[in-house]
Amino acid sequence: MLRTYEADLHIHSCLSPCGEWEMSPLRIIRRAREAGLGLIAVCDHNSCENAAALQRAGRREGIAVLAGLEVCTREEVHVLALFADLERALALQDWVYEGLAGENRPELFGWQVVADEHDEVQGENPRLLIGATRWGLAETVRRIHGLEGLCIAAHVDRQVHGILNQLGFIPPDPPFDGVEVSWRVPLSEARARFPEIGDLPCLTASDAHRLAEIGRARTRLRLASPALGELRLALRGEAGRGILPS
């Protein structure tokens, strides 16, 4: 049976240097439930080290969590990588780490906190997660697809790290599975304002770095269950799945 899910597929945790400490796994899940969300994705900068904790907390609280990363390519384009399971997300993380140079300076960029599902601090990631990798956009998209993930061009409307500002266009090859517009652009207006989107599926998400921001933008999806395979069908508009008008 198909049902409607309210989804926010771009949320940062306290692992992202620009994310507040309040963005701990359990707090994110409880805020998502308060916001009426049924499906979220954690997409920290160049890392997924808090994804397992969010998934465990989500299972307890009845919120489905996709493991993801927000990868910064060599061109300084941000892309969202979403996966069906943690193992594939970790495989991409290993590859991303190979191409990531530098060490974080918390006094400049912020702390990068790894926490468990009870919001207990487990450590700090020392890498410069805010930086760009040495991997190009095309090879990043191919790597994500090789791991059977979905690749979404992040916040294409933004002047910083959006693909349209960085490149001026959306390359057709390798193809993205969709694009995301930020909370600043109503989903109903996205194609008119950014004709470069063309026929690509278009989502909106909060890009939340604070608890109050979770769910400020969301995509309504018709799915049989809150799973990556169902999201893939919705992006393609297949088998009755789809993106619903906001």
PDB file of C-alpha atoms in Angstrom:
ATOM      1  CA  MET A   1       0.000   0.000   0.000  1.00  0.00           C
ATOM      2  CA  LEU A   2       1.295   3.436  -0.915  1.00  0.00           C
ATOM      3  CA  ARG A   3       1.242   6.299   1.553  1.00  0.00           C
ATOM      4  CA  THR A   4       2.535   9.847   1.835  1.00  0.00           C
ATOM      5  CA  TYR A   5       5.797  10.486   3.652  1.00  0.00           C
ATOM      6  CA  GLU A   6       7.112  13.870   4.712  1.00  0.00           C
ATOM      7  CA  ALA A   7      10.855  13.720   4.019  1.00  0.00           C
ATOM      8  CA  ASP A   8      13.801  15.963   4.877  1.00  0.00           C
ATOM      9  CA  LEU A   9      16.763  14.431   3.067  1.00  0.00           C
ATOM     10  CA  HIS A  10      19.510  16.901   3.941  1.00  0.00           C
ATOM     11  CA  ILE A  11      20.232  17.247   7.667  1.00  0.00           C
ATOM     12  CA  HIS A  12      23.613  17.860   9.291  1.00  0.00           C
ATOM     13  CA  SER A  13      24.612  16.513  12.684  1.00  0.00           C
ATOM     14  CA  CYS A  14      27.161  17.778  15.178  1.00  0.00           C
ATOM     15  CA  LEU A  15      29.779  15.983  13.087  1.00  0.00           C
ATOM     16  CA  SER A  16      29.645  18.763  10.505  1.00  0.00           C
ATOM     17  CA  PRO A  17      31.872  21.631  11.647  1.00  0.00           C
ATOM     18  CA  CYS A  18      29.126  24.133  10.838  1.00  0.00           C
ATOM     19  CA  GLY A  19      26.530  22.110  12.764  1.00  0.00           C
ATOM     20  CA  GLU A  20      25.629  23.087  16.314  1.00  0.00           C
ATOM     21  CA  TRP A  21      26.234  20.660  19.190  1.00  0.00           C
ATOM     22  CA  GLU A  22      22.465  20.560  19.675  1.00  0.00           C
ATOM     23  CA  MET A  23      22.413  18.533  16.424  1.00  0.00           C
ATOM     24  CA  SER A  24      23.139  15.328  18.304  1.00  0.00           C
ATOM     25  CA  PRO A  25      21.637  12.062  17.049  1.00  0.00           C
ATOM     26  CA  LEU A  26      18.816  11.645  19.551  1.00  0.00           C
ATOM     27  CA  ARG A  27      17.856  15.325  19.482  1.00  0.00           C
ATOM     28  CA  ILE A  28      17.673  15.254  15.676  1.00  0.00           C
ATOM     29  CA  ILE A  29      15.376  12.238  15.741  1.00  0.00           C
ATOM     30  CA  ARG A  30      13.066  13.705  18.371  1.00  0.00           C
ATOM     31  CA  ARG A  31      12.890  17.026  16.532  1.00  0.00           C
ATOM     32  CA  ALA A  32      12.113  15.186  13.269  1.00  0.00           C
ATOM     33  CA  ARG A  33       9.245  13.397  14.975  1.00  0.00           C
ATOM     34  CA  GLU A  34       7.920  16.699  16.373  1.00  0.00           C
ATOM     35  CA  ALA A  35       8.105  18.167  12.868  1.00  0.00           C
ATOM     36  CA  GLY A  36       5.957  15.347  11.486  1.00  0.00           C
ATOM     37  CA  LEU A  37       8.686  13.799   9.358  1.00  0.00           C
ATOM     38  CA  GLY A  38       8.678  10.109   8.506  1.00  0.00           C
ATOM     39  CA  LEU A  39      11.914   9.918   6.534  1.00  0.00           C
ATOM     40  CA  ILE A  40      15.176  11.830   6.952  1.00  0.00           C
ATOM     41  CA  ALA A  41      18.730  11.566   5.691  1.00  0.00           C
ATOM     42  CA  VAL A  42      21.821  12.606   7.613  1.00  0.00           C
ATOM     43  CA  CYS A  43      24.306  14.161   5.185  1.00  0.00           C
ATOM     44  CA  ASP A  44      27.318  15.489   7.038  1.00  0.00           C
ATOM     45  CA  HIS A  45      30.179  17.113   5.190  1.00  0.00           C
ATOM     46  CA  ASN A  46      32.424  14.431   3.646  1.00  0.00           C
ATOM     47  CA  SER A  47      31.614  11.914   6.395  1.00  0.00           C
ATOM     48  CA  CYS A  48      28.922   9.555   7.693  1.00  0.00           C
ATOM     49  CA  GLU A  49      30.377   8.726  11.115  1.00  0.00           C
ATOM     50  CA  ASN A  50      27.159   9.707  12.944  1.00  0.00           C
ATOM     51  CA  ALA A  51      24.824   7.855  10.573  1.00  0.00           C
ATOM     52  CA  ALA A  52      24.777   4.583  12.537  1.00  0.00           C
ATOM     53  CA  ALA A  53      23.845   6.368  15.766  1.00  0.00           C
ATOM     54  CA  LEU A  54      21.040   8.249  14.018  1.00  0.00           C
ATOM     55  CA  GLN A  55      19.708   5.040  12.509  1.00  0.00           C
ATOM     56  CA  ARG A  56      19.690   3.295  15.882  1.00  0.00           C
ATOM     57  CA  ALA A  57      17.936   6.250  17.522  1.00  0.00           C
ATOM     58  CA  GLY A  58      15.522   6.442  14.600  1.00  0.00           C
ATOM     59  CA  ARG A  59      14.509   2.800  14.947  1.00  0.00           C
ATOM     60  CA  ARG A  60      13.627   3.396  18.602  1.00  0.00           C
ATOM     61  CA  GLU A  61      11.624   6.525  17.834  1.00  0.00           C
ATOM     62  CA  GLY A  62       9.923   5.414  14.622  1.00  0.00           C
ATOM     63  CA  ILE A  63      11.828   7.648  12.177  1.00  0.00           C
ATOM     64  CA  ALA A  64      13.458   6.111   9.088  1.00  0.00           C
ATOM     65  CA  VAL A  65      17.004   7.376   8.501  1.00  0.00           C
ATOM     66  CA  LEU A  66      18.988   7.067   5.276  1.00  0.00           C
ATOM     67  CA  ALA A  67      22.764   7.116   5.587  1.00  0.00           C
ATOM     68  CA  GLY A  68      24.330   9.775   3.418  1.00  0.00           C
ATOM     69  CA  LEU A  69      27.139  12.257   2.905  1.00  0.00           C
ATOM     70  CA  GLU A  70      27.384  15.724   1.444  1.00  0.00           C
ATOM     71  CA  VAL A  71      30.507  15.424  -0.676  1.00  0.00           C
ATOM     72  CA  CYS A  72      32.476  18.488  -1.785  1.00  0.00           C
ATOM     73  CA  THR A  73      34.096  17.783  -5.147  1.00  0.00           C
ATOM     74  CA  ARG A  74      37.287  19.247  -6.566  1.00  0.00           C
ATOM     75  CA  GLU A  75      35.158  21.871  -8.326  1.00  0.00           C
ATOM     76  CA  GLU A  76      33.687  22.779  -4.899  1.00  0.00           C
ATOM     77  CA  VAL A  77      30.295  21.478  -5.949  1.00  0.00           C
ATOM     78  CA  HIS A  78      28.247  19.857  -3.188  1.00  0.00           C
ATOM     79  CA  VAL A  79      26.433  16.601  -3.963  1.00  0.00           C
ATOM     80  CA  LEU A  80      24.289  14.450  -1.710  1.00  0.00           C
ATOM     81  CA  ALA A  81      25.002  10.728  -1.688  1.00  0.00           C
ATOM     82  CA  LEU A  82      22.202   8.570  -0.248  1.00  0.00           C
ATOM     83  CA  PHE A  83      22.496   4.839   0.413  1.00  0.00           C
ATOM     84  CA  ALA A  84      20.297   1.876   1.244  1.00  0.00           C
ATOM     85  CA  ASP A  85      22.660   0.643   3.952  1.00  0.00           C
ATOM     86  CA  LEU A  86      25.441   1.889   6.147  1.00  0.00           C
ATOM     87  CA  GLU A  87      28.074  -0.378   4.592  1.00  0.00           C
ATOM     88  CA  ARG A  88      27.852   1.353   1.212  1.00  0.00           C
ATOM     89  CA  ALA A  89      27.899   4.777   2.855  1.00  0.00           C
ATOM     90  CA  LEU A  90      31.047   3.801   4.755  1.00  0.00           C
ATOM     91  CA  ALA A  91      32.635   2.570   1.537  1.00  0.00           C
ATOM     92  CA  LEU A  92      32.090   5.983  -0.033  1.00  0.00           C
ATOM     93  CA  GLN A  93      33.403   7.627   3.143  1.00  0.00           C
ATOM     94  CA  ASP A  94      36.649   5.645   2.860  1.00  0.00           C
ATOM     95  CA  TRP A  95      37.073   6.862  -0.724  1.00  0.00           C
ATOM     96  CA  VAL A  96      36.240  10.450   0.229  1.00  0.00           C
ATOM     97  CA  TYR A  97      38.779  10.358   3.059  1.00  0.00           C
ATOM     98  CA  GLU A  98      41.454   9.259   0.579  1.00  0.00           C
ATOM     99  CA  GLY A  99      40.875  12.472  -1.326  1.00  0.00           C
ATOM    100  CA  LEU A 100      40.537  14.805   1.652  1.00  0.00           C
ATOM    101  CA  ALA A 101      43.564  16.747   2.855  1.00  0.00           C
ATOM    102  CA  GLY A 102      44.225  18.829   5.946  1.00  0.00           C
ATOM    103  CA  GLU A 103      43.308  18.791   9.625  1.00  0.00           C
ATOM    104  CA  ASN A 104      40.412  20.573  11.251  1.00  0.00           C
ATOM    105  CA  ARG A 105      41.007  23.660  13.371  1.00  0.00           C
ATOM    106  CA  PRO A 106      38.008  23.807  15.719  1.00  0.00           C
ATOM    107  CA  GLU A 107      38.674  27.405  16.708  1.00  0.00           C
ATOM    108  CA  LEU A 108      38.206  28.402  13.048  1.00  0.00           C
ATOM    109  CA  PHE A 109      35.778  25.872  11.591  1.00  0.00           C
ATOM    110  CA  GLY A 110      33.978  24.332  14.563  1.00  0.00           C
ATOM    111  CA  TRP A 111      34.064  21.015  16.403  1.00  0.00           C
ATOM    112  CA  GLN A 112      33.373  17.754  14.572  1.00  0.00           C
ATOM    113  CA  VAL A 113      31.734  15.602  17.215  1.00  0.00           C
ATOM    114  CA  VAL A 114      31.046  11.881  16.885  1.00  0.00           C
ATOM    115  CA  ALA A 115      28.211  10.816  19.216  1.00  0.00           C
ATOM    116  CA  ASP A 116      26.184   7.685  19.911  1.00  0.00           C
ATOM    117  CA  GLU A 117      22.413   7.161  19.869  1.00  0.00           C
ATOM    118  CA  HIS A 118      22.199   8.292  23.506  1.00  0.00           C
ATOM    119  CA  ASP A 119      23.979  11.585  22.689  1.00  0.00           C
ATOM    120  CA  GLU A 120      27.129  10.509  24.484  1.00  0.00           C
ATOM    121  CA  VAL A 121      30.276  11.926  22.900  1.00  0.00           C
ATOM    122  CA  GLN A 122      32.476   9.220  21.396  1.00  0.00           C
ATOM    123  CA  GLY A 123      35.222  11.412  20.004  1.00  0.00           C
ATOM    124  CA  GLU A 124      36.110  14.039  17.445  1.00  0.00           C
ATOM    125  CA  ASN A 125      36.926  13.696  13.771  1.00  0.00           C
ATOM    126  CA  PRO A 126      40.280  15.425  13.122  1.00  0.00           C
ATOM    127  CA  ARG A 127      39.951  15.705   9.332  1.00  0.00           C
ATOM    128  CA  LEU A 128      39.188  18.955   7.524  1.00  0.00           C
ATOM    129  CA  LEU A 129      35.648  17.889   6.697  1.00  0.00           C
ATOM    130  CA  ILE A 130      34.683  21.358   5.503  1.00  0.00           C
ATOM    131  CA  GLY A 131      37.251  21.158   2.697  1.00  0.00           C
ATOM    132  CA  ALA A 132      37.006  20.017  -0.904  1.00  0.00           C
ATOM    133  CA  THR A 133      38.204  16.569  -1.915  1.00  0.00           C
ATOM    134  CA  ARG A 134      40.567  15.993  -4.817  1.00  0.00           C
ATOM    135  CA  TRP A 135      37.894  13.945  -6.573  1.00  0.00           C
ATOM    136  CA  GLY A 136      36.199  15.520  -9.589  1.00  0.00           C
ATOM    137  CA  LEU A 137      32.444  15.798 -10.006  1.00  0.00           C
ATOM    138  CA  ALA A 138      32.119  13.141 -12.714  1.00  0.00           C
ATOM    139  CA  GLU A 139      34.142  10.534 -10.843  1.00  0.00           C
ATOM    140  CA  THR A 140      32.227  11.295  -7.644  1.00  0.00           C
ATOM    141  CA  VAL A 141      28.872  10.710  -9.335  1.00  0.00           C
ATOM    142  CA  ARG A 142      30.168   7.476 -10.859  1.00  0.00           C
ATOM    143  CA  ARG A 143      31.536   6.274  -7.524  1.00  0.00           C
ATOM    144  CA  ILE A 144      28.198   6.897  -5.793  1.00  0.00           C
ATOM    145  CA  HIS A 145      26.334   5.053  -8.535  1.00  0.00           C
ATOM    146  CA  GLY A 146      28.877   2.234  -8.416  1.00  0.00           C
ATOM    147  CA  LEU A 147      27.895   1.748  -4.776  1.00  0.00           C
ATOM    148  CA  GLU A 148      24.210   1.733  -5.788  1.00  0.00           C
ATOM    149  CA  GLY A 149      23.570   5.087  -4.162  1.00  0.00           C
ATOM    150  CA  LEU A 150      21.501   8.031  -5.299  1.00  0.00           C
ATOM    151  CA  CYS A 151      23.369  11.201  -6.267  1.00  0.00           C
ATOM    152  CA  ILE A 152      21.551  14.515  -5.876  1.00  0.00           C
ATOM    153  CA  ALA A 153      23.021  17.894  -6.839  1.00  0.00           C
ATOM    154  CA  ALA A 154      22.707  19.866  -3.600  1.00  0.00           C
ATOM    155  CA  HIS A 155      21.077  23.310  -3.204  1.00  0.00           C
ATOM    156  CA  VAL A 156      21.452  24.203  -6.879  1.00  0.00           C
ATOM    157  CA  ASP A 157      19.963  27.655  -6.207  1.00  0.00           C
ATOM    158  CA  ARG A 158      22.722  28.719  -3.817  1.00  0.00           C
ATOM    159  CA  GLN A 159      25.620  30.962  -4.735  1.00  0.00           C
ATOM    160  CA  VAL A 160      28.012  28.931  -2.603  1.00  0.00           C
ATOM    161  CA  HIS A 161      28.758  25.320  -3.610  1.00  0.00           C
ATOM    162  CA  GLY A 162      25.715  25.031  -5.864  1.00  0.00           C
ATOM    163  CA  ILE A 163      26.432  23.426  -9.219  1.00  0.00           C
ATOM    164  CA  LEU A 164      24.824  26.213 -11.251  1.00  0.00           C
ATOM    165  CA  ASN A 165      26.993  28.874  -9.637  1.00  0.00           C
ATOM    166  CA  GLN A 166      30.160  26.755  -9.773  1.00  0.00           C
ATOM    167  CA  LEU A 167      29.794  25.373 -13.301  1.00  0.00           C
ATOM    168  CA  GLY A 168      26.993  27.400 -14.897  1.00  0.00           C
ATOM    169  CA  PHE A 169      25.123  24.265 -15.998  1.00  0.00           C
ATOM    170  CA  ILE A 170      24.212  20.723 -14.953  1.00  0.00           C
ATOM    171  CA  PRO A 171      26.298  18.176 -16.874  1.00  0.00           C
ATOM    172  CA  PRO A 172      24.164  15.471 -18.523  1.00  0.00           C
ATOM    173  CA  ASP A 173      26.829  12.796 -18.126  1.00  0.00           C
ATOM    174  CA  PRO A 174      27.143  11.107 -15.768  1.00  0.00           C
ATOM    175  CA  PRO A 175      23.509  11.801 -14.934  1.00  0.00           C
ATOM    176  CA  PHE A 176      22.302  12.934 -11.533  1.00  0.00           C
ATOM    177  CA  ASP A 177      19.333  11.149  -9.982  1.00  0.00           C
ATOM    178  CA  GLY A 178      17.868  14.515  -9.089  1.00  0.00           C
ATOM    179  CA  VAL A 179      18.538  18.007  -7.861  1.00  0.00           C
ATOM    180  CA  GLU A 180      17.770  19.758  -4.603  1.00  0.00           C
ATOM    181  CA  VAL A 181      16.688  23.340  -4.072  1.00  0.00           C
ATOM    182  CA  SER A 182      17.097  24.983  -0.686  1.00  0.00           C
ATOM    183  CA  TRP A 183      14.358  26.162   1.642  1.00  0.00           C
ATOM    184  CA  ARG A 184      14.684  29.603   0.049  1.00  0.00           C
ATOM    185  CA  VAL A 185      12.961  28.443  -3.153  1.00  0.00           C
ATOM    186  CA  PRO A 186       9.429  26.994  -3.119  1.00  0.00           C
ATOM    187  CA  LEU A 187       9.522  23.645  -4.865  1.00  0.00           C
ATOM    188  CA  SER A 188       6.603  24.717  -7.050  1.00  0.00           C
ATOM    189  CA  GLU A 189       8.708  27.588  -8.450  1.00  0.00           C
ATOM    190  CA  ALA A 190      12.037  25.786  -8.857  1.00  0.00           C
ATOM    191  CA  ARG A 191      11.828  24.842 -12.545  1.00  0.00           C
ATOM    192  CA  ALA A 192      10.611  28.258 -13.624  1.00  0.00           C
ATOM    193  CA  ARG A 193      13.358  30.025 -11.699  1.00  0.00           C
ATOM    194  CA  PHE A 194      16.086  27.570 -12.686  1.00  0.00           C
ATOM    195  CA  PRO A 195      15.304  26.205 -16.164  1.00  0.00           C
ATOM    196  CA  GLU A 196      18.692  24.446 -16.149  1.00  0.00           C
ATOM    197  CA  ILE A 197      17.025  21.777 -13.981  1.00  0.00           C
ATOM    198  CA  GLY A 198      15.211  20.597 -17.097  1.00  0.00           C
ATOM    199  CA  ASP A 199      13.477  17.266 -16.598  1.00  0.00           C
ATOM    200  CA  LEU A 200      15.551  16.166 -13.609  1.00  0.00           C
ATOM    201  CA  PRO A 201      13.554  15.187 -10.511  1.00  0.00           C
ATOM    202  CA  CYS A 202      13.567  18.065  -8.025  1.00  0.00           C
ATOM    203  CA  LEU A 203      13.485  17.844  -4.230  1.00  0.00           C
ATOM    204  CA  THR A 204      13.669  20.365  -1.442  1.00  0.00           C
ATOM    205  CA  ALA A 205      15.248  19.902   1.994  1.00  0.00           C
ATOM    206  CA  SER A 206      16.211  21.930   5.026  1.00  0.00           C
ATOM    207  CA  ASP A 207      20.019  21.623   4.997  1.00  0.00           C
ATOM    208  CA  ALA A 208      19.502  21.967   8.745  1.00  0.00           C
ATOM    209  CA  HIS A 209      22.424  22.884  10.979  1.00  0.00           C
ATOM    210  CA  ARG A 210      20.195  23.715  13.973  1.00  0.00           C
ATOM    211  CA  LEU A 211      17.286  21.838  15.500  1.00  0.00           C
ATOM    212  CA  ALA A 212      14.767  24.553  14.682  1.00  0.00           C
ATOM    213  CA  GLU A 213      15.663  24.249  10.999  1.00  0.00           C
ATOM    214  CA  ILE A 214      14.738  20.572  10.656  1.00  0.00           C
ATOM    215  CA  GLY A 215      11.711  20.254   8.410  1.00  0.00           C
ATOM    216  CA  ARG A 216      11.680  23.931   7.384  1.00  0.00           C
ATOM    217  CA  ALA A 217      11.724  22.533   3.848  1.00  0.00           C
ATOM    218  CA  ARG A 218      10.504  19.045   3.072  1.00  0.00           C
ATOM    219  CA  THR A 219       9.461  16.905   0.150  1.00  0.00           C
ATOM    220  CA  ARG A 220       6.181  14.986   0.127  1.00  0.00           C
ATOM    221  CA  LEU A 221       6.709  11.532  -1.349  1.00  0.00           C
ATOM    222  CA  ARG A 222       4.332   8.730  -2.272  1.00  0.00           C
ATOM    223  CA  LEU A 223       6.095   5.516  -1.233  1.00  0.00           C
ATOM    224  CA  ALA A 224       5.301   1.990  -0.099  1.00  0.00           C
ATOM    225  CA  SER A 225       7.940   2.288   2.634  1.00  0.00           C
ATOM    226  CA  PRO A 226      10.611   4.806   3.690  1.00  0.00           C
ATOM    227  CA  ALA A 227      13.492   3.078   1.908  1.00  0.00           C
ATOM    228  CA  LEU A 228      16.070   4.046  -0.703  1.00  0.00           C
ATOM    229  CA  GLY A 229      14.641   1.725  -3.339  1.00  0.00           C
ATOM    230  CA  GLU A 230      11.261   3.366  -2.919  1.00  0.00           C
ATOM    231  CA  LEU A 231      12.849   6.815  -3.155  1.00  0.00           C
ATOM    232  CA  ARG A 232      14.547   5.747  -6.382  1.00  0.00           C
ATOM    233  CA  LEU A 233      11.167   4.764  -7.829  1.00  0.00           C
ATOM    234  CA  ALA A 234       9.642   8.050  -6.663  1.00  0.00           C
ATOM    235  CA  LEU A 235      12.347  10.071  -8.382  1.00  0.00           C
ATOM    236  CA  ARG A 236      11.631   8.158 -11.600  1.00  0.00           C
ATOM    237  CA  GLY A 237       7.869   8.388 -11.157  1.00  0.00           C
ATOM    238  CA  GLU A 238       7.509   4.634 -11.456  1.00  0.00           C
ATOM    239  CA  ALA A 239       5.052   2.076 -10.013  1.00  0.00           C
ATOM    240  CA  GLY A 240       2.786   4.773  -8.597  1.00  0.00           C
ATOM    241  CA  ARG A 241       5.561   6.297  -6.522  1.00  0.00           C
ATOM    242  CA  GLY A 242       6.353   9.950  -6.959  1.00  0.00           C
ATOM    243  CA  ILE A 243       7.035  13.446  -5.667  1.00  0.00           C
ATOM    244  CA  LEU A 244       3.805  15.094  -4.589  1.00  0.00           C
ATOM    245  CA  PRO A 245       2.923  18.794  -4.916  1.00  0.00           C
ATOM    246  CA  SER A 246       3.921  20.739  -1.824  1.00  0.00           C
TER     247      SER A 246
END
